[in-house]
Amino acid sequence: MLKAEMIKKGMIAIVVLGAVLVLAGWRYGALQTTRYDSREAEEALRSLLIVSDQAPGKLDKLVVKWQGDWTANGENPEVIAAQIADQLNMPAVNRLVENGHTVYRSVRDSENLDMRLNMMERQPEQWYVVVQLDSSDAGREQLIRLHKLCAGLLKSVGVQAQWNTAVQHSLHSEKSVNQLMKLTEEGLATNLPMQAKERYTDATTVAVSYEAPELPLSIQSGEHQVHMQMAVHEDGEKQDTRLTLGFPLITIEY
């Protein structure tokens, strides 16, 4: 039991670290992408999905996160949050107070695609906006359309937003996580120049970060750039193995 808890904590720590690095990169400009125009955002996402489709397994989850700072400059944040929700065809925003900070939130769940909007007060006049799109494979095209809409919408209301994406596949295999990682790396490398830069392993998980300059998103990590992170995780409870790809980093749970 203790060993299992340590492994779980290690896995979560890697995901949290990835999220922290991405957030820090956005905040200080280390996340590099020119894909902010709506058309370019769509093209960049489609190019990343072409890469992920070359990985083994069935696509179970596709997540795109848009997030960034918004400065009020005398504007009403509730009006801006309502405008974003309305343009994305989401329910009316709710006002909440969490940890002493005001949050405007809207949630829309459907069979193939879920949406989350959070506009969080960080300090007076300073807000942080997050739009998250989650879909199954069946909702892929709808998600791509909304991703394209987000690119123009967030820019139009003054949100300094960037985006990242993660794709999760289910694998039904008797191979070890190390074997599956090696096979996946070999398969992707036939069409994508990539070089492993960071590696984490435990009894049930292998996670590797890569430099792959042909990909459109990147983040500075130490002395090198990271364009993609990949993890293979064995879920003992579900007796299944998951392959997760993050561009540039994984910010969802394995």
PDB file of C-alpha atoms in Angstrom:
ATOM      1  CA  MET A   1       0.000   0.000   0.000  1.00  0.00           C
ATOM      2  CA  LEU A   2       2.765   2.432   0.911  1.00  0.00           C
ATOM      3  CA  LYS A   3       4.643   1.691  -2.304  1.00  0.00           C
ATOM      4  CA  ALA A   4       1.463   2.224  -4.334  1.00  0.00           C
ATOM      5  CA  GLU A   5       0.839   5.557  -2.660  1.00  0.00           C
ATOM      6  CA  MET A   6       4.422   6.670  -3.319  1.00  0.00           C
ATOM      7  CA  ILE A   7       4.099   5.738  -6.991  1.00  0.00           C
ATOM      8  CA  LYS A   8       0.801   7.602  -7.271  1.00  0.00           C
ATOM      9  CA  LYS A   9       2.293  10.673  -5.609  1.00  0.00           C
ATOM     10  CA  GLY A  10       5.274  10.531  -7.963  1.00  0.00           C
ATOM     11  CA  MET A  11       3.007  10.347 -10.989  1.00  0.00           C
ATOM     12  CA  ILE A  12       0.888  13.269  -9.812  1.00  0.00           C
ATOM     13  CA  ALA A  13       4.021  15.251  -9.001  1.00  0.00           C
ATOM     14  CA  ILE A  14       5.217  14.930 -12.595  1.00  0.00           C
ATOM     15  CA  VAL A  15       1.858  16.140 -13.916  1.00  0.00           C
ATOM     16  CA  VAL A  16       1.777  19.023 -11.459  1.00  0.00           C
ATOM     17  CA  LEU A  17       5.358  19.918 -12.359  1.00  0.00           C
ATOM     18  CA  GLY A  18       4.396  19.984 -16.012  1.00  0.00           C
ATOM     19  CA  ALA A  19       1.470  22.287 -15.243  1.00  0.00           C
ATOM     20  CA  VAL A  20       3.671  24.584 -13.176  1.00  0.00           C
ATOM     21  CA  LEU A  21       6.292  24.763 -15.916  1.00  0.00           C
ATOM     22  CA  VAL A  22       3.684  25.583 -18.534  1.00  0.00           C
ATOM     23  CA  LEU A  23       2.119  28.274 -16.370  1.00  0.00           C
ATOM     24  CA  ALA A  24       5.524  29.714 -15.556  1.00  0.00           C
ATOM     25  CA  GLY A  25       6.454  29.619 -19.217  1.00  0.00           C
ATOM     26  CA  TRP A  26       3.325  31.521 -20.209  1.00  0.00           C
ATOM     27  CA  ARG A  27       3.849  34.052 -17.459  1.00  0.00           C
ATOM     28  CA  TYR A  28       7.454  34.835 -18.396  1.00  0.00           C
ATOM     29  CA  GLY A  29       7.262  34.332 -22.127  1.00  0.00           C
ATOM     30  CA  ALA A  30       9.147  31.035 -22.317  1.00  0.00           C
ATOM     31  CA  LEU A  31       6.306  29.276 -24.111  1.00  0.00           C
ATOM     32  CA  GLN A  32       6.993  29.927 -27.748  1.00  0.00           C
ATOM     33  CA  THR A  33       4.348  29.828 -30.438  1.00  0.00           C
ATOM     34  CA  THR A  34       3.341  32.066 -33.305  1.00  0.00           C
ATOM     35  CA  ARG A  35       0.041  30.206 -33.644  1.00  0.00           C
ATOM     36  CA  TYR A  36      -2.330  32.829 -32.297  1.00  0.00           C
ATOM     37  CA  ASP A  37      -4.234  33.684 -35.463  1.00  0.00           C
ATOM     38  CA  SER A  38      -7.415  31.591 -35.718  1.00  0.00           C
ATOM     39  CA  ARG A  39      -6.397  29.853 -38.930  1.00  0.00           C
ATOM     40  CA  GLU A  40      -2.862  29.199 -37.699  1.00  0.00           C
ATOM     41  CA  ALA A  41      -4.169  27.897 -34.365  1.00  0.00           C
ATOM     42  CA  GLU A  42      -6.340  25.402 -36.222  1.00  0.00           C
ATOM     43  CA  GLU A  43      -3.495  24.325 -38.493  1.00  0.00           C
ATOM     44  CA  ALA A  44      -1.134  23.899 -35.546  1.00  0.00           C
ATOM     45  CA  LEU A  45      -3.602  21.748 -33.632  1.00  0.00           C
ATOM     46  CA  ARG A  46      -4.306  19.581 -36.660  1.00  0.00           C
ATOM     47  CA  SER A  47      -0.566  19.089 -37.179  1.00  0.00           C
ATOM     48  CA  LEU A  48      -0.194  17.928 -33.567  1.00  0.00           C
ATOM     49  CA  LEU A  49      -3.118  15.531 -33.933  1.00  0.00           C
ATOM     50  CA  ILE A  50      -1.470  14.037 -37.016  1.00  0.00           C
ATOM     51  CA  VAL A  51       1.522  13.255 -34.798  1.00  0.00           C
ATOM     52  CA  SER A  52      -0.603  11.824 -31.998  1.00  0.00           C
ATOM     53  CA  ASP A  53      -2.600   9.679 -34.434  1.00  0.00           C
ATOM     54  CA  GLN A  54       0.633   7.841 -35.277  1.00  0.00           C
ATOM     55  CA  ALA A  55       0.858   6.613 -31.677  1.00  0.00           C
ATOM     56  CA  PRO A  56      -0.682   3.242 -30.808  1.00  0.00           C
ATOM     57  CA  GLY A  57      -4.005   2.732 -29.076  1.00  0.00           C
ATOM     58  CA  LYS A  58      -7.481   4.209 -29.216  1.00  0.00           C
ATOM     59  CA  LEU A  59      -7.980   7.927 -28.618  1.00  0.00           C
ATOM     60  CA  ASP A  60     -10.000   8.295 -25.424  1.00  0.00           C
ATOM     61  CA  LYS A  61      -9.446  11.936 -24.518  1.00  0.00           C
ATOM     62  CA  LEU A  62      -8.413  15.124 -26.287  1.00  0.00           C
ATOM     63  CA  VAL A  63      -7.879  18.243 -24.182  1.00  0.00           C
ATOM     64  CA  VAL A  64      -7.070  21.790 -25.265  1.00  0.00           C
ATOM     65  CA  LYS A  65      -6.412  24.503 -22.689  1.00  0.00           C
ATOM     66  CA  TRP A  66      -6.386  28.208 -23.464  1.00  0.00           C
ATOM     67  CA  GLN A  67      -5.236  30.409 -20.600  1.00  0.00           C
ATOM     68  CA  GLY A  68      -3.698  33.757 -19.888  1.00  0.00           C
ATOM     69  CA  ASP A  69      -3.864  37.127 -18.156  1.00  0.00           C
ATOM     70  CA  TRP A  70      -6.551  39.754 -18.584  1.00  0.00           C
ATOM     71  CA  THR A  71      -6.272  43.309 -17.241  1.00  0.00           C
ATOM     72  CA  ALA A  72      -9.549  45.067 -16.527  1.00  0.00           C
ATOM     73  CA  ASN A  73      -8.557  48.663 -17.374  1.00  0.00           C
ATOM     74  CA  GLY A  74     -11.928  49.811 -16.112  1.00  0.00           C
ATOM     75  CA  GLU A  75     -13.906  47.069 -17.883  1.00  0.00           C
ATOM     76  CA  ASN A  76     -16.320  44.827 -16.013  1.00  0.00           C
ATOM     77  CA  PRO A  77     -14.851  41.291 -15.741  1.00  0.00           C
ATOM     78  CA  GLU A  78     -18.292  39.761 -15.375  1.00  0.00           C
ATOM     79  CA  VAL A  79     -19.298  41.256 -18.724  1.00  0.00           C
ATOM     80  CA  ILE A  80     -16.168  39.873 -20.378  1.00  0.00           C
ATOM     81  CA  ALA A  81     -16.713  36.415 -18.852  1.00  0.00           C
ATOM     82  CA  ALA A  82     -20.344  36.482 -20.020  1.00  0.00           C
ATOM     83  CA  GLN A  83     -19.226  37.496 -23.516  1.00  0.00           C
ATOM     84  CA  ILE A  84     -16.772  34.588 -23.737  1.00  0.00           C
ATOM     85  CA  ALA A  85     -19.398  32.126 -22.479  1.00  0.00           C
ATOM     86  CA  ASP A  86     -22.009  33.452 -24.897  1.00  0.00           C
ATOM     87  CA  GLN A  87     -19.689  33.235 -27.924  1.00  0.00           C
ATOM     88  CA  LEU A  88     -18.812  29.655 -26.999  1.00  0.00           C
ATOM     89  CA  ASN A  89     -22.505  28.794 -26.546  1.00  0.00           C
ATOM     90  CA  MET A  90     -22.004  28.027 -22.854  1.00  0.00           C
ATOM     91  CA  PRO A  91     -24.457  28.617 -19.971  1.00  0.00           C
ATOM     92  CA  ALA A  92     -24.554  31.942 -18.132  1.00  0.00           C
ATOM     93  CA  VAL A  93     -21.577  32.475 -15.839  1.00  0.00           C
ATOM     94  CA  ASN A  94     -21.881  32.025 -12.082  1.00  0.00           C
ATOM     95  CA  ARG A  95     -20.063  34.262  -9.608  1.00  0.00           C
ATOM     96  CA  LEU A  96     -18.272  32.433  -6.809  1.00  0.00           C
ATOM     97  CA  VAL A  97     -15.728  33.305  -4.142  1.00  0.00           C
ATOM     98  CA  GLU A  98     -12.875  30.820  -3.703  1.00  0.00           C
ATOM     99  CA  ASN A  99     -10.028  31.405  -1.246  1.00  0.00           C
ATOM    100  CA  GLY A 100     -11.059  35.032  -0.997  1.00  0.00           C
ATOM    101  CA  HIS A 101     -10.943  35.614  -4.768  1.00  0.00           C
ATOM    102  CA  THR A 102     -13.859  36.185  -7.125  1.00  0.00           C
ATOM    103  CA  VAL A 103     -14.341  33.584  -9.864  1.00  0.00           C
ATOM    104  CA  TYR A 104     -16.712  33.688 -12.822  1.00  0.00           C
ATOM    105  CA  ARG A 105     -17.431  30.181 -14.054  1.00  0.00           C
ATOM    106  CA  SER A 106     -19.417  28.422 -16.738  1.00  0.00           C
ATOM    107  CA  VAL A 107     -19.562  24.683 -17.454  1.00  0.00           C
ATOM    108  CA  ARG A 108     -21.098  22.841 -20.375  1.00  0.00           C
ATOM    109  CA  ASP A 109     -21.078  19.059 -20.560  1.00  0.00           C
ATOM    110  CA  SER A 110     -22.261  17.032 -23.522  1.00  0.00           C
ATOM    111  CA  GLU A 111     -21.852  13.482 -24.754  1.00  0.00           C
ATOM    112  CA  ASN A 112     -18.748  14.070 -26.858  1.00  0.00           C
ATOM    113  CA  LEU A 113     -17.385  17.412 -25.631  1.00  0.00           C
ATOM    114  CA  ASP A 114     -17.132  19.226 -22.297  1.00  0.00           C
ATOM    115  CA  MET A 115     -16.219  22.884 -21.790  1.00  0.00           C
ATOM    116  CA  ARG A 116     -14.977  24.821 -18.768  1.00  0.00           C
ATOM    117  CA  LEU A 117     -14.566  28.576 -18.406  1.00  0.00           C
ATOM    118  CA  ASN A 118     -12.946  30.079 -15.321  1.00  0.00           C
ATOM    119  CA  MET A 119     -12.121  33.756 -14.941  1.00  0.00           C
ATOM    120  CA  MET A 120     -10.254  34.169 -11.649  1.00  0.00           C
ATOM    121  CA  GLU A 121      -9.292  37.341  -9.844  1.00  0.00           C
ATOM    122  CA  ARG A 122      -5.598  37.323  -8.959  1.00  0.00           C
ATOM    123  CA  GLN A 123      -5.410  40.868  -7.630  1.00  0.00           C
ATOM    124  CA  PRO A 124      -7.312  44.111  -8.258  1.00  0.00           C
ATOM    125  CA  GLU A 125      -7.733  44.646 -12.012  1.00  0.00           C
ATOM    126  CA  GLN A 126      -5.738  41.451 -12.749  1.00  0.00           C
ATOM    127  CA  TRP A 127      -7.545  38.266 -13.793  1.00  0.00           C
ATOM    128  CA  TYR A 128      -6.563  34.859 -15.128  1.00  0.00           C
ATOM    129  CA  VAL A 129      -8.757  33.246 -17.780  1.00  0.00           C
ATOM    130  CA  VAL A 130      -8.862  29.519 -18.531  1.00  0.00           C
ATOM    131  CA  VAL A 131     -10.950  27.866 -21.235  1.00  0.00           C
ATOM    132  CA  GLN A 132     -10.663  24.086 -21.326  1.00  0.00           C
ATOM    133  CA  LEU A 133     -12.114  21.871 -24.052  1.00  0.00           C
ATOM    134  CA  ASP A 134     -12.352  18.096 -23.462  1.00  0.00           C
ATOM    135  CA  SER A 135     -13.567  15.681 -26.109  1.00  0.00           C
ATOM    136  CA  SER A 136     -13.696  12.074 -27.123  1.00  0.00           C
ATOM    137  CA  ASP A 137     -12.609  11.063 -30.604  1.00  0.00           C
ATOM    138  CA  ALA A 138     -16.192  11.573 -31.751  1.00  0.00           C
ATOM    139  CA  GLY A 139     -16.042  15.220 -30.687  1.00  0.00           C
ATOM    140  CA  ARG A 140     -12.699  15.969 -32.321  1.00  0.00           C
ATOM    141  CA  GLU A 141     -13.930  18.180 -35.170  1.00  0.00           C
ATOM    142  CA  GLN A 142     -16.225  20.129 -32.863  1.00  0.00           C
ATOM    143  CA  LEU A 143     -13.308  20.719 -30.496  1.00  0.00           C
ATOM    144  CA  ILE A 144     -11.107  21.929 -33.360  1.00  0.00           C
ATOM    145  CA  ARG A 145     -13.787  24.424 -34.403  1.00  0.00           C
ATOM    146  CA  LEU A 146     -14.080  25.738 -30.846  1.00  0.00           C
ATOM    147  CA  HIS A 147     -10.298  25.909 -30.522  1.00  0.00           C
ATOM    148  CA  LYS A 148     -10.194  28.061 -33.647  1.00  0.00           C
ATOM    149  CA  LEU A 149     -12.957  30.255 -32.215  1.00  0.00           C
ATOM    150  CA  CYS A 150     -11.076  30.647 -28.917  1.00  0.00           C
ATOM    151  CA  ALA A 151      -7.998  31.970 -30.715  1.00  0.00           C
ATOM    152  CA  GLY A 152      -9.846  34.959 -32.111  1.00  0.00           C
ATOM    153  CA  LEU A 153     -12.324  35.406 -29.260  1.00  0.00           C
ATOM    154  CA  LEU A 154      -9.822  35.609 -26.409  1.00  0.00           C
ATOM    155  CA  LYS A 155      -7.613  37.957 -28.370  1.00  0.00           C
ATOM    156  CA  SER A 156     -10.583  40.208 -29.171  1.00  0.00           C
ATOM    157  CA  VAL A 157     -11.449  40.698 -25.482  1.00  0.00           C
ATOM    158  CA  GLY A 158      -7.847  41.347 -24.497  1.00  0.00           C
ATOM    159  CA  VAL A 159      -6.825  38.018 -22.938  1.00  0.00           C
ATOM    160  CA  GLN A 160      -3.091  37.368 -23.413  1.00  0.00           C
ATOM    161  CA  ALA A 161      -3.715  33.673 -23.940  1.00  0.00           C
ATOM    162  CA  GLN A 162      -1.635  30.741 -25.092  1.00  0.00           C
ATOM    163  CA  TRP A 163      -2.695  27.149 -25.530  1.00  0.00           C
ATOM    164  CA  ASN A 164      -1.481  23.621 -25.050  1.00  0.00           C
ATOM    165  CA  THR A 165      -2.996  20.256 -25.821  1.00  0.00           C
ATOM    166  CA  ALA A 166      -2.907  16.680 -24.547  1.00  0.00           C
ATOM    167  CA  VAL A 167      -4.084  13.443 -26.109  1.00  0.00           C
ATOM    168  CA  GLN A 168      -4.699  10.188 -24.235  1.00  0.00           C
ATOM    169  CA  HIS A 169      -4.888   6.732 -25.800  1.00  0.00           C
ATOM    170  CA  SER A 170      -5.904   3.461 -24.177  1.00  0.00           C
ATOM    171  CA  LEU A 171      -3.666   0.483 -24.881  1.00  0.00           C
ATOM    172  CA  HIS A 172      -4.623  -3.133 -24.419  1.00  0.00           C
ATOM    173  CA  SER A 173      -1.221  -4.768 -24.345  1.00  0.00           C
ATOM    174  CA  GLU A 174       0.726  -7.261 -22.283  1.00  0.00           C
ATOM    175  CA  LYS A 175       3.978  -5.387 -22.974  1.00  0.00           C
ATOM    176  CA  SER A 176       5.689  -3.455 -20.192  1.00  0.00           C
ATOM    177  CA  VAL A 177       5.499   0.351 -20.039  1.00  0.00           C
ATOM    178  CA  ASN A 178       9.171   0.505 -21.069  1.00  0.00           C
ATOM    179  CA  GLN A 179       8.555  -1.710 -24.101  1.00  0.00           C
ATOM    180  CA  LEU A 180       5.512   0.330 -25.117  1.00  0.00           C
ATOM    181  CA  MET A 181       7.430   3.574 -24.712  1.00  0.00           C
ATOM    182  CA  LYS A 182      10.285   2.287 -26.889  1.00  0.00           C
ATOM    183  CA  LEU A 183       7.915   1.074 -29.607  1.00  0.00           C
ATOM    184  CA  THR A 184       6.019   4.362 -29.612  1.00  0.00           C
ATOM    185  CA  GLU A 185       9.224   6.403 -29.754  1.00  0.00           C
ATOM    186  CA  GLU A 186      10.478   4.336 -32.687  1.00  0.00           C
ATOM    187  CA  GLY A 187       7.168   4.749 -34.523  1.00  0.00           C
ATOM    188  CA  LEU A 188       6.964   8.507 -34.062  1.00  0.00           C
ATOM    189  CA  ALA A 189      10.636   9.024 -34.909  1.00  0.00           C
ATOM    190  CA  THR A 190      10.139   7.676 -38.430  1.00  0.00           C
ATOM    191  CA  ASN A 191       8.324  10.908 -39.349  1.00  0.00           C
ATOM    192  CA  LEU A 192       9.306  13.327 -36.578  1.00  0.00           C
ATOM    193  CA  PRO A 193      12.872  14.321 -35.672  1.00  0.00           C
ATOM    194  CA  MET A 194      12.888  14.127 -31.866  1.00  0.00           C
ATOM    195  CA  GLN A 195      15.463  13.871 -29.115  1.00  0.00           C
ATOM    196  CA  ALA A 196      14.762  12.788 -25.530  1.00  0.00           C
ATOM    197  CA  LYS A 197      15.819  15.383 -22.957  1.00  0.00           C
ATOM    198  CA  GLU A 198      14.264  14.426 -19.610  1.00  0.00           C
ATOM    199  CA  ARG A 199      13.090  11.086 -18.270  1.00  0.00           C
ATOM    200  CA  TYR A 200      11.117   9.891 -15.239  1.00  0.00           C
ATOM    201  CA  THR A 201      10.409   6.258 -14.391  1.00  0.00           C
ATOM    202  CA  ASP A 202       8.835   4.232 -11.608  1.00  0.00           C
ATOM    203  CA  ALA A 203       7.248   0.791 -11.360  1.00  0.00           C
ATOM    204  CA  THR A 204       4.176   1.710 -13.439  1.00  0.00           C
ATOM    205  CA  THR A 205       5.097   4.864 -15.366  1.00  0.00           C
ATOM    206  CA  VAL A 206       7.603   6.104 -17.907  1.00  0.00           C
ATOM    207  CA  ALA A 207       7.541   9.806 -18.823  1.00  0.00           C
ATOM    208  CA  VAL A 208       9.900  11.460 -21.302  1.00  0.00           C
ATOM    209  CA  SER A 209      10.223  15.032 -22.578  1.00  0.00           C
ATOM    210  CA  TYR A 210      11.475  15.662 -26.110  1.00  0.00           C
ATOM    211  CA  GLU A 211      12.990  18.330 -28.239  1.00  0.00           C
ATOM    212  CA  ALA A 212      11.215  18.230 -31.611  1.00  0.00           C
ATOM    213  CA  PRO A 213      11.741  21.552 -33.428  1.00  0.00           C
ATOM    214  CA  GLU A 214       9.242  20.789 -36.200  1.00  0.00           C
ATOM    215  CA  LEU A 215       6.359  21.001 -33.695  1.00  0.00           C
ATOM    216  CA  PRO A 216       4.658  24.408 -33.277  1.00  0.00           C
ATOM    217  CA  LEU A 217       4.638  24.675 -29.452  1.00  0.00           C
ATOM    218  CA  SER A 218       7.642  24.754 -27.145  1.00  0.00           C
ATOM    219  CA  ILE A 219       8.732  25.719 -23.663  1.00  0.00           C
ATOM    220  CA  GLN A 220      12.167  26.409 -22.242  1.00  0.00           C
ATOM    221  CA  SER A 221      13.270  23.790 -19.711  1.00  0.00           C
ATOM    222  CA  GLY A 222      16.733  24.413 -18.349  1.00  0.00           C
ATOM    223  CA  GLU A 223      19.127  24.776 -21.255  1.00  0.00           C
ATOM    224  CA  HIS A 224      16.912  23.161 -23.880  1.00  0.00           C
ATOM    225  CA  GLN A 225      13.507  23.433 -25.496  1.00  0.00           C
ATOM    226  CA  VAL A 226      10.724  20.929 -24.888  1.00  0.00           C
ATOM    227  CA  HIS A 227       8.139  20.464 -27.645  1.00  0.00           C
ATOM    228  CA  MET A 228       6.474  17.221 -26.542  1.00  0.00           C
ATOM    229  CA  GLN A 229       6.108  15.080 -23.442  1.00  0.00           C
ATOM    230  CA  MET A 230       4.997  11.468 -23.537  1.00  0.00           C
ATOM    231  CA  ALA A 231       4.029   9.094 -20.738  1.00  0.00           C
ATOM    232  CA  VAL A 232       3.012   5.446 -20.602  1.00  0.00           C
ATOM    233  CA  HIS A 233       1.223   4.481 -17.399  1.00  0.00           C
ATOM    234  CA  GLU A 234      -0.068   1.098 -16.257  1.00  0.00           C
ATOM    235  CA  ASP A 235      -3.324   1.336 -14.309  1.00  0.00           C
ATOM    236  CA  GLY A 236      -3.457  -1.727 -12.087  1.00  0.00           C
ATOM    237  CA  GLU A 237      -6.987  -1.062 -10.862  1.00  0.00           C
ATOM    238  CA  LYS A 238      -8.467  -0.828 -14.371  1.00  0.00           C
ATOM    239  CA  GLN A 239      -6.024  -3.405 -15.774  1.00  0.00           C
ATOM    240  CA  ASP A 240      -5.276  -1.051 -18.635  1.00  0.00           C
ATOM    241  CA  THR A 241      -2.367   0.983 -19.949  1.00  0.00           C
ATOM    242  CA  ARG A 242      -2.633   4.633 -20.992  1.00  0.00           C
ATOM    243  CA  LEU A 243      -0.437   6.549 -23.411  1.00  0.00           C
ATOM    244  CA  THR A 244      -0.526  10.317 -22.919  1.00  0.00           C
ATOM    245  CA  LEU A 245       1.066  12.901 -25.207  1.00  0.00           C
ATOM    246  CA  GLY A 246       1.321  16.551 -24.227  1.00  0.00           C
ATOM    247  CA  PHE A 247       2.293  19.451 -26.466  1.00  0.00           C
ATOM    248  CA  PRO A 248       4.516  20.928 -25.172  1.00  0.00           C
ATOM    249  CA  LEU A 249       3.955  19.281 -21.749  1.00  0.00           C
ATOM    250  CA  ILE A 250       1.349  17.002 -20.172  1.00  0.00           C
ATOM    251  CA  THR A 251      -0.984  18.993 -17.926  1.00  0.00           C
ATOM    252  CA  ILE A 252      -3.614  16.311 -17.342  1.00  0.00           C
ATOM    253  CA  GLU A 253      -3.443  13.272 -15.089  1.00  0.00           C
ATOM    254  CA  TYR A 254      -1.961  10.147 -16.646  1.00  0.00           C
TER     255      TYR A 254
END
